[in-house]
Coordinates of C-alpha atoms in Angstrom, one line a residue:
M1 CA 68.6 94.1 92.5
P2 CA 70.4 92.7 95.6
L3 CA 71.4 89.5 93.8
V4 CA 72.6 91.6 90.9
I5 CA 74.8 93.5 93.3
L6 CA 76.1 90.3 94.8
A7 CA 76.8 88.8 91.4
A8 CA 78.6 91.9 90.4
G9 CA 80.7 91.8 93.6
I10 CA 81.6 88.1 93.0
A11 CA 82.5 88.9 89.3
L12 CA 84.7 91.8 90.4
L13 CA 86.4 89.4 92.9
L14 CA 87.1 87.0 90.1
V15 CA 88.5 89.7 87.8
L16 CA 90.8 91.1 90.5
M17 CA 92.2 87.8 91.5
L18 CA 92.3 85.9 88.2
V19 CA 93.0 88.7 85.7
F20 CA 94.9 91.3 87.7
K21 CA 96.4 88.7 90.1
L22 CA 95.7 90.7 93.2
N23 CA 96.2 89.2 96.6
G24 CA 93.0 87.8 98.2
F25 CA 93.1 90.3 101.1
I26 CA 93.3 93.3 98.9
A27 CA 90.7 92.0 96.5
L28 CA 88.2 91.2 99.2
I29 CA 88.6 94.7 100.8
L30 CA 88.1 96.4 97.4
V31 CA 85.1 94.2 96.6
S32 CA 83.6 95.0 100.1
I33 CA 83.9 98.7 99.4
A34 CA 82.4 98.4 95.9
V35 CA 79.5 96.2 97.1
G36 CA 78.8 98.5 100.1
L37 CA 78.7 101.6 97.8
M38 CA 76.4 99.7 95.3
Q39 CA 74.0 98.9 98.2
G40 CA 73.8 102.6 99.0
L41 CA 76.0 102.7 102.1
P42 CA 77.8 106.1 102.5
F43 CA 81.6 106.1 102.3
I44 CA 81.7 108.7 105.1
S45 CA 79.0 110.3 107.3
D46 CA 78.8 112.9 110.0
D47 CA 76.1 110.9 111.7
D48 CA 77.5 108.3 114.1
E49 CA 74.3 106.3 113.9
V50 CA 74.7 105.8 110.1
T51 CA 76.7 102.7 109.1
T52 CA 79.4 103.6 106.6
V53 CA 81.2 101.3 104.2
M54 CA 84.5 101.6 106.1
G55 CA 82.7 101.3 109.4
A56 CA 81.2 98.0 108.3
I57 CA 84.5 96.9 107.0
V58 CA 86.3 97.7 110.3
D59 CA 83.6 96.0 112.3
G60 CA 83.7 93.0 110.1
V61 CA 87.4 92.6 110.3
G62 CA 87.5 93.1 114.1
G63 CA 84.6 90.8 114.7
Q64 CA 86.0 88.0 112.6
V65 CA 89.6 87.8 113.8
D66 CA 88.5 88.2 117.4
D67 CA 89.7 85.0 119.2
L68 CA 90.5 83.4 115.8
I69 CA 94.0 85.0 115.9
L70 CA 94.7 83.2 119.2
I71 CA 93.5 79.9 117.8
L72 CA 95.5 80.1 114.6
G73 CA 98.5 81.6 116.4
F74 CA 98.8 79.0 119.2
G75 CA 97.9 76.2 116.7
A76 CA 100.6 77.2 114.3
M77 CA 103.2 77.6 117.1
L78 CA 102.5 74.2 118.6
G79 CA 102.5 72.4 115.2
V80 CA 105.7 73.8 113.9
L81 CA 107.4 73.4 117.3
M82 CA 106.5 69.7 117.4
A83 CA 107.7 69.3 113.9
D84 CA 111.0 71.1 114.4
M85 CA 111.7 69.0 117.5
G86 CA 111.2 65.7 115.6
A87 CA 107.8 64.7 116.9
A88 CA 106.4 64.1 113.5
N89 CA 109.3 61.9 112.5
R90 CA 109.0 59.9 115.7
L91 CA 105.3 59.3 115.1
A92 CA 106.0 58.2 111.5
T93 CA 108.9 55.9 112.1
S94 CA 107.4 54.3 115.2
L95 CA 104.1 53.5 113.5
I96 CA 105.7 52.3 110.3
N97 CA 107.9 50.0 112.3
S98 CA 104.9 48.7 114.3
F99 CA 102.6 48.2 111.3
G100 CA 105.2 46.7 108.9
V101 CA 105.7 47.3 105.3
K102 CA 102.4 45.7 104.2
R103 CA 100.5 48.2 106.2
A104 CA 102.7 51.2 105.5
Q105 CA 99.9 53.1 103.9
L106 CA 97.8 52.8 107.0
A107 CA 100.7 53.9 109.2
I108 CA 101.2 57.0 106.9
V109 CA 97.5 57.8 107.2
I110 CA 97.5 57.6 111.0
V111 CA 100.5 59.9 111.1
A112 CA 98.9 62.3 108.8
F113 CA 95.7 62.3 110.9
L114 CA 97.7 63.0 114.1
V115 CA 100.0 65.6 112.7
G116 CA 97.4 67.1 110.4
V117 CA 95.2 68.1 113.3
V118 CA 97.6 70.9 114.4
L119 CA 99.6 71.5 111.2
F120 CA 98.4 73.2 108.0
W121 CA 98.4 71.1 104.9
E122 CA 101.4 72.8 103.3
T123 CA 103.5 72.7 106.5
A124 CA 102.6 69.0 107.3
W125 CA 103.3 68.0 103.6
V126 CA 106.8 69.5 103.6
I127 CA 107.6 67.9 107.0
L128 CA 106.2 64.4 106.2
I129 CA 106.9 63.9 102.5
P130 CA 110.7 63.2 103.2
I131 CA 109.6 60.4 105.5
V132 CA 107.5 59.0 102.6
F133 CA 110.5 59.2 100.3
A134 CA 112.8 57.5 102.8
V135 CA 110.3 54.6 103.5
A136 CA 109.6 54.1 99.8
R137 CA 113.4 54.0 99.0
Q138 CA 114.2 51.6 101.9
Q139 CA 111.3 49.2 101.2
K140 CA 111.4 49.6 97.4
L141 CA 107.8 50.9 97.2
P142 CA 106.4 53.3 94.6
V143 CA 106.5 56.8 96.0
M144 CA 102.9 57.4 94.9
W145 CA 101.8 54.4 96.9
L146 CA 102.6 56.3 100.1
A147 CA 102.4 59.9 99.0
I148 CA 98.8 59.8 97.9
P149 CA 97.5 58.5 101.2
L150 CA 99.5 61.2 103.0
A151 CA 98.1 64.0 100.8
I152 CA 94.5 62.8 101.1
A153 CA 94.7 62.4 104.9
L154 CA 96.2 65.8 105.3
S155 CA 93.6 67.4 103.0
T156 CA 90.8 65.8 105.0
M157 CA 92.1 67.1 108.3
H158 CA 92.8 70.6 106.9
S159 CA 89.4 70.8 105.3
F160 CA 87.1 69.5 108.1
L161 CA 88.6 70.3 111.5
P162 CA 89.3 73.3 113.7
P163 CA 91.8 74.7 114.5
H164 CA 92.5 74.9 110.7
P165 CA 91.6 78.3 109.2
G166 CA 88.6 77.4 107.1
P167 CA 86.4 75.6 109.6
T168 CA 87.5 77.9 112.5
A169 CA 86.7 81.1 110.5
V170 CA 83.3 79.7 109.4
A171 CA 82.5 78.7 113.0
G172 CA 83.0 82.4 113.9
Y173 CA 80.6 83.5 111.1
Y174 CA 77.9 81.0 112.1
D175 CA 78.4 81.4 115.9
A176 CA 79.1 77.6 116.1
S177 CA 80.8 75.8 118.9
I178 CA 84.5 74.9 118.0
G179 CA 84.3 71.9 120.2
K180 CA 81.2 70.5 118.6
T181 CA 82.5 71.3 115.1
L182 CA 85.7 69.3 115.9
L183 CA 83.7 66.4 117.3
F184 CA 81.3 66.2 114.4
G185 CA 84.1 66.8 112.0
L186 CA 86.1 63.8 113.4
I187 CA 83.0 61.6 113.0
I188 CA 82.8 62.5 109.3
A189 CA 86.5 63.1 108.4
L190 CA 88.1 60.0 109.8
P191 CA 86.2 57.3 107.9
I192 CA 86.0 59.4 104.7
G193 CA 89.7 60.3 104.8
L194 CA 90.7 56.7 105.6
L195 CA 88.5 55.3 102.8
V196 CA 89.7 57.6 100.1
A197 CA 93.3 57.4 101.2
L198 CA 93.4 53.7 100.9
V199 CA 91.3 53.3 97.8
W200 CA 92.7 56.0 95.6
P201 CA 96.3 54.6 95.1
R202 CA 94.7 51.3 94.0
L203 CA 92.7 52.8 91.1
G204 CA 94.0 52.0 87.7
F205 CA 94.4 55.5 86.4
V206 CA 96.2 56.5 89.6
R207 CA 98.6 53.5 89.6
K208 CA 99.8 54.5 86.1
V209 CA 101.1 57.8 87.5
Q210 CA 104.8 57.7 88.5
A211 CA 106.6 60.2 90.7
N212 CA 109.9 61.7 89.6
V213 CA 111.1 63.5 92.8
P214 CA 113.4 66.5 92.0
E215 CA 116.7 66.5 93.7
G216 CA 117.3 69.1 96.5
L217 CA 113.6 70.1 96.7
V218 CA 113.0 68.5 100.0
S219 CA 114.6 69.5 103.3
E220 CA 117.5 67.3 104.2
K221 CA 117.1 67.7 108.0
E222 CA 117.4 64.4 109.7
F223 CA 116.8 63.2 113.2
T224 CA 118.5 60.5 115.2
D225 CA 116.8 58.4 117.7
E226 CA 118.4 60.4 120.5
T227 CA 117.3 63.8 119.2
M228 CA 113.6 62.8 118.8
P229 CA 111.1 62.8 121.7
S230 CA 109.6 59.5 122.6
F231 CA 106.5 58.2 120.9
G232 CA 104.4 58.6 124.0
V233 CA 105.4 62.3 124.4
S234 CA 105.0 63.0 120.7
L235 CA 101.5 61.5 120.6
G236 CA 100.5 63.0 124.0
I237 CA 101.4 66.6 123.3
T238 CA 100.1 66.5 119.7
A239 CA 96.8 65.1 120.8
L240 CA 96.4 67.1 124.1
P241 CA 94.5 70.1 122.6
V242 CA 92.2 67.8 120.6
I243 CA 91.4 65.8 123.7
L244 CA 90.6 69.0 125.6
I245 CA 88.5 70.6 122.9
A246 CA 86.6 67.4 122.0
G247 CA 86.2 66.4 125.6
S248 CA 84.6 69.6 126.4
A249 CA 82.1 69.1 123.5
I250 CA 81.3 65.5 124.6
L251 CA 80.6 66.6 128.2
E252 CA 78.5 69.5 127.0
L253 CA 76.4 67.0 124.9
T254 CA 76.1 64.3 127.6
L255 CA 75.9 66.1 131.0
P256 CA 73.3 68.6 132.2
E257 CA 74.0 72.3 131.9
G258 CA 75.6 73.7 135.1
N259 CA 77.5 70.5 135.9
I260 CA 80.9 71.3 137.5
A261 CA 82.7 69.0 135.0
V262 CA 81.1 70.9 132.1
K263 CA 82.2 74.2 133.5
I264 CA 85.8 73.1 134.1
F265 CA 86.2 71.5 130.7
G266 CA 84.3 74.4 129.1
A267 CA 87.1 76.6 130.4
I268 CA 90.2 74.5 129.6
G269 CA 88.5 73.0 126.5
D270 CA 88.0 76.4 124.9
A271 CA 90.0 76.3 121.7
P272 CA 92.5 79.1 122.4
V273 CA 93.0 77.9 126.0
A274 CA 93.4 74.2 124.9
L275 CA 96.0 75.2 122.3
L276 CA 97.9 77.4 124.7
I277 CA 98.0 74.6 127.3
G278 CA 99.4 72.2 124.6
L279 CA 102.0 74.8 123.6
L280 CA 103.1 75.5 127.2
V281 CA 103.4 71.7 127.9
A282 CA 105.5 71.3 124.8
L283 CA 107.8 74.3 125.8
L284 CA 108.2 72.9 129.3
Y285 CA 109.0 69.5 128.1
F286 CA 111.6 70.5 125.5
R287 CA 113.2 73.1 127.7
L288 CA 113.3 71.2 131.0
G289 CA 113.2 67.6 129.8
R290 CA 115.4 67.8 126.7
H291 CA 117.3 71.0 127.5
I292 CA 116.6 72.7 124.2
P293 CA 117.7 76.3 124.4
M294 CA 114.7 78.7 124.7
D295 CA 116.0 80.7 121.7
T296 CA 115.7 77.7 119.5
L297 CA 112.1 77.0 120.7
M298 CA 111.2 80.6 120.2
D299 CA 112.6 80.6 116.7
S300 CA 110.2 77.8 115.8
C301 CA 107.3 79.8 117.3
S302 CA 108.3 83.0 115.4
K303 CA 108.7 81.1 112.2
S304 CA 105.3 79.6 112.4
I305 CA 103.5 83.0 112.5
K306 CA 104.8 83.9 109.1
S307 CA 102.9 81.0 107.6
I308 CA 99.6 82.2 108.9
A309 CA 99.9 86.0 108.6
M310 CA 98.3 86.3 105.2
I311 CA 95.6 83.7 106.1
I312 CA 94.5 85.8 109.0
F313 CA 94.4 88.9 106.8
I314 CA 92.3 87.1 104.2
I315 CA 89.9 85.7 106.9
G316 CA 89.5 89.2 108.3
A317 CA 88.8 90.6 104.9
G318 CA 86.2 87.9 104.4
G319 CA 84.6 89.2 107.7
A320 CA 84.5 92.6 106.1
F321 CA 82.7 91.3 103.1
K322 CA 80.2 89.5 105.3
Q323 CA 79.5 92.6 107.4
V324 CA 79.0 94.8 104.3
L325 CA 76.5 92.3 103.0
Q326 CA 74.6 92.4 106.3
A327 CA 74.7 96.2 106.6
G328 CA 73.4 96.7 103.1
G329 CA 70.6 94.2 103.5
I330 CA 71.7 91.5 101.1
S331 CA 71.9 88.9 103.9
D332 CA 68.3 89.6 104.9
Y333 CA 67.2 89.4 101.2
I334 CA 69.0 86.0 100.8
A335 CA 67.4 84.7 103.9
D336 CA 63.9 85.7 102.8
L337 CA 64.5 84.4 99.2
T338 CA 65.8 81.0 100.3
S339 CA 63.3 80.4 103.1
G340 CA 60.8 79.1 100.6
W341 CA 63.2 76.9 98.7
N342 CA 62.9 73.1 99.1
V343 CA 66.7 72.7 99.2
S344 CA 68.7 71.9 102.3
P345 CA 70.7 74.8 103.6
I346 CA 73.6 72.3 103.9
I347 CA 73.6 71.8 100.2
L348 CA 73.3 75.5 99.5
A349 CA 76.3 76.4 101.7
W350 CA 78.3 73.6 100.2
G351 CA 77.4 74.6 96.7
I352 CA 78.3 78.3 97.2
A353 CA 81.7 77.3 98.7
A354 CA 82.4 74.8 95.9
L355 CA 81.7 77.4 93.2
M356 CA 83.9 80.0 94.9
R357 CA 86.7 77.4 95.3
I358 CA 86.6 76.3 91.6
A359 CA 86.6 80.0 90.5
L360 CA 89.1 81.4 92.9
G361 CA 91.4 78.5 93.8
S362 CA 92.2 79.7 97.3
A363 CA 90.2 77.7 99.8
S364 CA 90.6 80.4 102.5
V365 CA 89.1 83.1 100.2
A366 CA 86.4 80.7 99.0
V367 CA 85.3 79.6 102.4
T368 CA 85.2 83.1 103.9
A369 CA 83.3 84.6 100.9
A370 CA 80.9 81.7 100.9
A371 CA 80.3 81.9 104.6
G372 CA 79.5 85.6 104.3
I373 CA 76.8 84.8 101.7
A374 CA 75.5 81.7 103.6
T375 CA 75.3 83.2 107.1
P376 CA 71.6 84.1 106.8
L377 CA 70.9 80.4 106.1
V378 CA 72.2 79.6 109.5
A379 CA 70.5 82.5 111.2
A380 CA 67.1 81.2 109.8
G381 CA 67.5 78.2 112.0
G382 CA 66.5 74.6 111.5
V383 CA 70.0 73.3 110.9
S384 CA 73.0 72.8 113.2
P385 CA 75.5 75.6 112.8
E386 CA 78.3 73.1 113.4
I387 CA 77.1 71.0 110.5
M388 CA 76.8 74.1 108.3
V389 CA 80.5 74.9 109.2
L390 CA 81.5 71.5 108.0
A391 CA 79.4 71.7 104.8
T392 CA 80.9 75.1 103.9
A393 CA 84.4 74.0 104.7
C394 CA 84.3 70.7 102.8
G395 CA 82.8 72.5 99.8
S396 CA 85.8 74.7 99.7
V397 CA 88.2 71.7 99.1
I398 CA 86.6 70.6 95.8
A399 CA 88.5 70.4 92.5
S400 CA 91.9 71.6 93.4
H401 CA 93.3 72.7 90.0
L402 CA 95.6 75.2 88.3
N403 CA 94.7 78.2 90.4
D404 CA 95.3 76.5 93.8
P405 CA 98.8 76.8 95.4
G406 CA 98.4 73.4 96.9
F407 CA 98.0 71.9 93.4
W408 CA 101.4 73.2 92.4
M409 CA 103.1 72.1 95.7
F410 CA 101.7 68.5 95.2
K411 CA 102.9 68.6 91.6
E412 CA 106.4 69.9 92.2
F413 CA 107.3 67.7 95.2
L414 CA 106.4 64.6 93.3
G415 CA 107.7 65.7 89.9
L416 CA 104.4 65.2 88.1
S417 CA 103.1 66.6 84.9
V418 CA 100.1 69.0 85.0
S419 CA 97.9 66.4 83.4
D420 CA 98.9 63.7 86.0
T421 CA 98.3 66.1 88.8
L422 CA 94.9 66.9 87.5
K423 CA 94.2 63.1 87.3
V424 CA 95.3 62.5 90.9
R425 CA 94.8 65.6 93.0
T426 CA 91.8 67.3 91.3
T427 CA 89.9 64.0 91.4
Y428 CA 90.6 63.1 95.0
T429 CA 89.7 66.6 96.3
T430 CA 86.4 66.5 94.4
V431 CA 85.6 63.0 95.9
L432 CA 86.5 64.3 99.4
A433 CA 84.2 67.3 99.0
I434 CA 81.3 65.2 97.7
L435 CA 81.6 62.5 100.4
G436 CA 81.9 65.3 102.9
L437 CA 78.6 66.7 101.8
G438 CA 77.1 63.2 102.1
G439 CA 78.4 62.9 105.6
C440 CA 77.1 66.4 106.6
L441 CA 73.6 65.5 105.2
L442 CA 73.6 62.2 107.1
L443 CA 74.7 63.8 110.4
G444 CA 72.4 66.7 109.8
A445 CA 69.5 64.3 109.8
F446 CA 70.1 63.5 113.4
I447 CA 71.6 66.8 114.7
T448 CA 69.6 70.0 114.4
S449 CA 70.0 73.5 115.8

């Protein structure tokens, strides 16, 4: 019966989002109420000791957003601020000039890795694709030759690494360390992203696809050498939070507990603090060093929050769904049921997320709903929660297709047909997800809970 209720809840979520076109946040809350009632949770109760449907939903939302709102907020502010001030352009132009035309793809991938750590896929794509167009035009290169590596590298960063919404949210579900998740994610994401980004444009069926960039679709904002920060500053500020977070995880893994360095880096390498430090350093540099008006800097910060508002709501609603499953006993049932299966929890978590992604399109909804279902697999022990985060997150990137907003952004910016977009984007996201699963299984063989 519990699995029937869960299946009915997932089916209802599909109907609400695909048939009635409801927003993911509204759909998840409605499904949480329905699943809670089907499990026998009362809607209201006079007994404070009794868990009600709405009580579980409120607890789930509050418990999930917790410090996540700080991570996403500071991360978005830092990313958009650096982009608006020309840091992304500086990184791109400097690396392309250094690597030369023959290695322009590698330069684009490195820029995407650097910028993609702190910027969401959509934002980074809009900022960096004009640079691709400019380089392709100047060097007489096919647009797809550079655009595909950019898209793949950004997808890899967005899917595998905190402080991006998916991995960060799942880390909260699984009680995983953000620092360790970032460190393990880099170990998997960098080689996989680089491999796919450089191989994919060389495949025969991809090389036949030609971009037809629509006029006026891309921002015409241009930076001069004088208006951009230096390469060192652009790289340093962009990488600072990553260095602090990953550095904390490295020290935690290599030094004994209680070591003073572990304590210090544990404080400044905490994800919200590290991102806040990076944001403050950026604000101080641009205000005092480059004399940018504070109003301009704050406009960038305010603008960034709009891009993550709905993501935060969806993640909070996913927390509500998870809490209702736990309060009604489905989580315990799943844990008991799967404990005897001879299947890796990593594969199960990945598979659940992949199915939700294919059905729903939204990676944020897929990863939060899947994590709510897979949480008892982590609680049962035997597998690293950080590896489970990566498995769930990379499962949610599979098979980007017609119900994924990123699919349409990729299509429209490059002027592709639907069939060509399916050939290029749907296939590369599927390969990334499968290789990511392989990386998680390999790493999971050496790292346990």
